[in-house]
């Protein structure tokens, strides 16, 4: 067989390997290989993994040696038929990538698209639902200005590549990966410094509330250690189409001082202007999606006239599922059976959020409030802020 990516992989012993797998000719995705090599010249190498009818075993073996994989398809091959539709090209391959690498390390890229809008992306995800279930991101690239568009979508690339790099050393393998020397983590490369984060935050006009311990140098019980710089505030966003007056009680509870790290809390009103939501999400590290039954009905996602389909998905992709919770307020019941019924009818909540919390109009349960705070507190020491492109 002429295809022999092992020779390239064994030359990449000091780099992490990202596979680009496709049924399209290699020259179709050459620009993507070159783009990734340019963006990460010292940390990542790229391997082309062709999918044919007679290389199944070899393909699986190479996939297992990759830190992350991009499933590539070009519309020049006919139509967008990745999975779930008649004549789908990649159903088995996408399932295998998810099973072996995990969802967070799989990206699907559709090239040469006529329309790369968010509306088109949502339409594709509605008709080919396995894309959401089995991959972390769907990226649309036009026929022209490919690299320029890809650079604007670096957040999506970096999230998946970062997850692949951070976990690749933990994979048990009797082959290539087990013989690799210890490799440097890309986590710092993909994380914005606290100074950059602060500078970006000052440009945002969304409402911020700050709470927590006094800054270093202020009068407190113990003098601060000069050798230790205070951690930057942990930024929490509450996103909703409802009026802020509905969740003042939640804001007040979150403002209670946290002994470990100060919290910045901002509220973002979701409207039909996507830029408002997007700019609010840019500077958050943790997101709470809030909805109240007083707004009409409990139509968060997956049902007719749902209000937050795109927003919940984007919060999960941008912040990570572990850093997103959903709050449903002013219900008649907050019993476990009610929660189970909601999750059954609106399954995307469980797909894209860490948990769903129910509150009744009469009772804002202290236990559930503390559970939210506990999720936030667990993230304080390991918080990450993916670098985002300023377009």
PDB file of N, CA and C in Angstrom, residues 55-97:
ATOM      1  N   UNK A  55      -8.687   0.141   3.552  1.00  0.00           N
ATOM      2  CA  UNK A  55      -7.636   0.495   4.525  1.00  0.00           C
ATOM      3  C   UNK A  55      -8.171   0.613   5.945  1.00  0.00           C
ATOM      4  N   UNK A  56      -9.287  -0.068   6.223  1.00  0.00           N
ATOM      5  CA  UNK A  56      -9.968   0.073   7.510  1.00  0.00           C
ATOM      6  C   UNK A  56      -9.058  -0.190   8.700  1.00  0.00           C
ATOM      7  N   UNK A  57      -8.328  -1.298   8.695  1.00  0.00           N
ATOM      8  CA  UNK A  57      -7.486  -1.647   9.844  1.00  0.00           C
ATOM      9  C   UNK A  57      -6.352  -0.644  10.027  1.00  0.00           C
ATOM     10  N   UNK A  58      -5.702  -0.262   8.941  1.00  0.00           N
ATOM     11  CA  UNK A  58      -4.621   0.719   9.032  1.00  0.00           C
ATOM     12  C   UNK A  58      -5.151   2.055   9.533  1.00  0.00           C
ATOM     13  N   UNK A  59      -6.317   2.442   9.020  1.00  0.00           N
ATOM     14  CA  UNK A  59      -6.923   3.719   9.428  1.00  0.00           C
ATOM     15  C   UNK A  59      -7.178   3.750  10.937  1.00  0.00           C
ATOM     16  N   UNK A  60      -7.743   2.683  11.468  1.00  0.00           N
ATOM     17  CA  UNK A  60      -8.031   2.624  12.901  1.00  0.00           C
ATOM     18  C   UNK A  60      -6.749   2.700  13.720  1.00  0.00           C
ATOM     19  N   UNK A  61      -5.709   2.035  13.267  1.00  0.00           N
ATOM     20  CA  UNK A  61      -4.444   2.017  13.998  1.00  0.00           C
ATOM     21  C   UNK A  61      -3.850   3.419  14.084  1.00  0.00           C
ATOM     22  N   UNK A  62      -3.901   4.163  12.981  1.00  0.00           N
ATOM     23  CA  UNK A  62      -3.347   5.519  12.983  1.00  0.00           C
ATOM     24  C   UNK A  62      -4.213   6.447  13.824  1.00  0.00           C
ATOM     25  N   UNK A  63      -5.532   6.308  13.745  1.00  0.00           N
ATOM     26  CA  UNK A  63      -6.425   7.129  14.565  1.00  0.00           C
ATOM     27  C   UNK A  63      -6.077   6.989  16.036  1.00  0.00           C
ATOM     28  N   UNK A  64      -5.785   5.776  16.478  1.00  0.00           N
ATOM     29  CA  UNK A  64      -5.474   5.539  17.882  1.00  0.00           C
ATOM     30  C   UNK A  64      -4.190   6.225  18.318  1.00  0.00           C
ATOM     31  N   UNK A  65      -3.331   6.603  17.371  1.00  0.00           N
ATOM     32  CA  UNK A  65      -2.084   7.278  17.700  1.00  0.00           C
ATOM     33  C   UNK A  65      -2.199   8.793  17.640  1.00  0.00           C
ATOM     34  N   UNK A  66      -3.383   9.310  17.291  1.00  0.00           N
ATOM     35  CA  UNK A  66      -3.572  10.753  17.151  1.00  0.00           C
ATOM     36  C   UNK A  66      -4.061  11.375  18.458  1.00  0.00           C
ATOM     37  N   UNK A  67      -3.666  12.623  18.671  1.00  0.00           N
ATOM     38  CA  UNK A  67      -4.169  13.379  19.815  1.00  0.00           C
ATOM     39  C   UNK A  67      -5.563  13.920  19.546  1.00  0.00           C
ATOM     40  N   UNK A  68      -5.857  14.285  18.314  1.00  0.00           N
ATOM     41  CA  UNK A  68      -7.161  14.782  17.903  1.00  0.00           C
ATOM     42  C   UNK A  68      -7.309  14.521  16.411  1.00  0.00           C
ATOM     43  N   UNK A  69      -8.561  14.511  15.930  1.00  0.00           N
ATOM     44  CA  UNK A  69      -8.808  14.250  14.514  1.00  0.00           C
ATOM     45  C   UNK A  69      -9.845  15.234  13.984  1.00  0.00           C
ATOM     46  N   UNK A  70      -9.589  15.751  12.791  1.00  0.00           N
ATOM     47  CA  UNK A  70     -10.538  16.590  12.075  1.00  0.00           C
ATOM     48  C   UNK A  70     -11.130  15.760  10.938  1.00  0.00           C
ATOM     49  N   UNK A  71     -12.441  15.556  10.967  1.00  0.00           N
ATOM     50  CA  UNK A  71     -13.126  14.868   9.878  1.00  0.00           C
ATOM     51  C   UNK A  71     -13.474  15.910   8.820  1.00  0.00           C
ATOM     52  N   UNK A  72     -12.881  15.764   7.638  1.00  0.00           N
ATOM     53  CA  UNK A  72     -12.979  16.778   6.586  1.00  0.00           C
ATOM     54  C   UNK A  72     -13.889  16.295   5.456  1.00  0.00           C
ATOM     55  N   UNK A  73     -14.745  17.210   4.994  1.00  0.00           N
ATOM     56  CA  UNK A  73     -15.583  16.917   3.835  1.00  0.00           C
ATOM     57  C   UNK A  73     -15.743  18.190   3.017  1.00  0.00           C
ATOM     58  N   UNK A  74     -15.667  18.057   1.707  1.00  0.00           N
ATOM     59  CA  UNK A  74     -15.848  19.204   0.827  1.00  0.00           C
ATOM     60  C   UNK A  74     -17.127  19.056   0.027  1.00  0.00           C
ATOM     61  N   UNK A  75     -17.834  20.158  -0.117  1.00  0.00           N
ATOM     62  CA  UNK A  75     -19.078  20.131  -0.874  1.00  0.00           C
ATOM     63  C   UNK A  75     -18.822  19.915  -2.359  1.00  0.00           C
ATOM     64  N   UNK A  76     -17.566  20.039  -2.774  1.00  0.00           N
ATOM     65  CA  UNK A  76     -17.233  19.759  -4.168  1.00  0.00           C
ATOM     66  C   UNK A  76     -17.463  18.281  -4.508  1.00  0.00           C
ATOM     67  N   UNK A  77     -17.576  17.451  -3.478  1.00  0.00           N
ATOM     68  CA  UNK A  77     -17.874  16.041  -3.715  1.00  0.00           C
ATOM     69  C   UNK A  77     -19.361  15.787  -3.977  1.00  0.00           C
ATOM     70  N   UNK A  78     -20.170  16.827  -3.874  1.00  0.00           N
ATOM     71  CA  UNK A  78     -21.584  16.671  -4.183  1.00  0.00           C
ATOM     72  C   UNK A  78     -22.489  17.403  -3.218  1.00  0.00           C
ATOM     73  N   UNK A  79     -22.639  16.875  -1.994  1.00  0.00           N
ATOM     74  CA  UNK A  79     -23.529  17.486  -1.008  1.00  0.00           C
ATOM     75  C   UNK A  79     -23.005  17.213   0.390  1.00  0.00           C
ATOM     76  N   UNK A  80     -23.645  17.826   1.366  1.00  0.00           N
ATOM     77  CA  UNK A  80     -23.251  17.627   2.757  1.00  0.00           C
ATOM     78  C   UNK A  80     -23.972  16.396   3.281  1.00  0.00           C
ATOM     79  N   UNK A  81     -23.321  15.257   3.186  1.00  0.00           N
ATOM     80  CA  UNK A  81     -23.927  13.995   3.620  1.00  0.00           C
ATOM     81  C   UNK A  81     -22.954  13.251   4.532  1.00  0.00           C
ATOM     82  N   UNK A  82     -22.725  13.845   5.700  1.00  0.00           N
ATOM     83  CA  UNK A  82     -21.789  13.259   6.657  1.00  0.00           C
ATOM     84  C   UNK A  82     -22.411  12.060   7.362  1.00  0.00           C
ATOM     85  N   UNK A  83     -23.597  12.266   7.924  1.00  0.00           N
ATOM     86  CA  UNK A  83     -24.234  11.222   8.730  1.00  0.00           C
ATOM     87  C   UNK A  83     -25.738  11.463   8.788  1.00  0.00           C
ATOM     88  N   UNK A  84     -26.500  10.441   9.161  1.00  0.00           N
ATOM     89  CA  UNK A  84     -27.943  10.548   9.431  1.00  0.00           C
ATOM     90  C   UNK A  84     -28.807  10.809   8.203  1.00  0.00           C
ATOM     91  N   UNK A  85     -28.213  10.882   7.016  1.00  0.00           N
ATOM     92  CA  UNK A  85     -29.003  11.120   5.813  1.00  0.00           C
ATOM     93  C   UNK A  85     -28.719  10.013   4.797  1.00  0.00           C
ATOM     94  N   UNK A  86     -29.567   9.929   3.775  1.00  0.00           N
ATOM     95  CA  UNK A  86     -29.372   8.909   2.747  1.00  0.00           C
ATOM     96  C   UNK A  86     -28.030   9.117   2.047  1.00  0.00           C
ATOM     97  N   UNK A  87     -27.279   8.054   1.884  1.00  0.00           N
ATOM     98  CA  UNK A  87     -25.981   8.149   1.240  1.00  0.00           C
ATOM     99  C   UNK A  87     -24.906   8.767   2.115  1.00  0.00           C
ATOM    100  N   UNK A  88     -25.090   8.737   3.455  1.00  0.00           N
ATOM    101  CA  UNK A  88     -24.103   9.321   4.368  1.00  0.00           C
ATOM    102  C   UNK A  88     -22.746   8.642   4.193  1.00  0.00           C
ATOM    103  N   UNK A  89     -21.684   9.449   4.227  1.00  0.00           N
ATOM    104  CA  UNK A  89     -20.346   8.955   3.917  1.00  0.00           C
ATOM    105  C   UNK A  89     -19.513   8.558   5.130  1.00  0.00           C
ATOM    106  N   UNK A  90     -19.859   9.079   6.311  1.00  0.00           N
ATOM    107  CA  UNK A  90     -18.925   8.948   7.424  1.00  0.00           C
ATOM    108  C   UNK A  90     -19.562   8.451   8.714  1.00  0.00           C
ATOM    109  N   UNK A  91     -20.678   7.766   8.661  1.00  0.00           N
ATOM    110  CA  UNK A  91     -21.362   7.361   9.896  1.00  0.00           C
ATOM    111  C   UNK A  91     -20.471   6.459  10.752  1.00  0.00           C
ATOM    112  N   UNK A  92     -19.905   5.417  10.170  1.00  0.00           N
ATOM    113  CA  UNK A  92     -19.076   4.493  10.945  1.00  0.00           C
ATOM    114  C   UNK A  92     -17.800   5.170  11.432  1.00  0.00           C
ATOM    115  N   UNK A  93     -17.192   5.980  10.573  1.00  0.00           N
ATOM    116  CA  UNK A  93     -15.934   6.632  10.945  1.00  0.00           C
ATOM    117  C   UNK A  93     -16.139   7.628  12.083  1.00  0.00           C
ATOM    118  N   UNK A  94     -17.204   8.416  12.019  1.00  0.00           N
ATOM    119  CA  UNK A  94     -17.458   9.398  13.069  1.00  0.00           C
ATOM    120  C   UNK A  94     -17.734   8.707  14.401  1.00  0.00           C
ATOM    121  N   UNK A  95     -18.485   7.621  14.367  1.00  0.00           N
ATOM    122  CA  UNK A  95     -18.749   6.873  15.600  1.00  0.00           C
ATOM    123  C   UNK A  95     -17.450   6.311  16.181  1.00  0.00           C
ATOM    124  N   UNK A  96     -16.580   5.804  15.318  1.00  0.00           N
ATOM    125  CA  UNK A  96     -15.312   5.247  15.792  1.00  0.00           C
ATOM    126  C   UNK A  96     -14.435   6.336  16.403  1.00  0.00           C
ATOM    127  N   UNK A  97     -14.366   7.486  15.768  1.00  0.00           N
ATOM    128  CA  UNK A  97     -13.563   8.593  16.303  1.00  0.00           C
ATOM    129  C   UNK A  97     -14.054   8.985  17.692  1.00  0.00           C
TER     130      UNK A  97
END
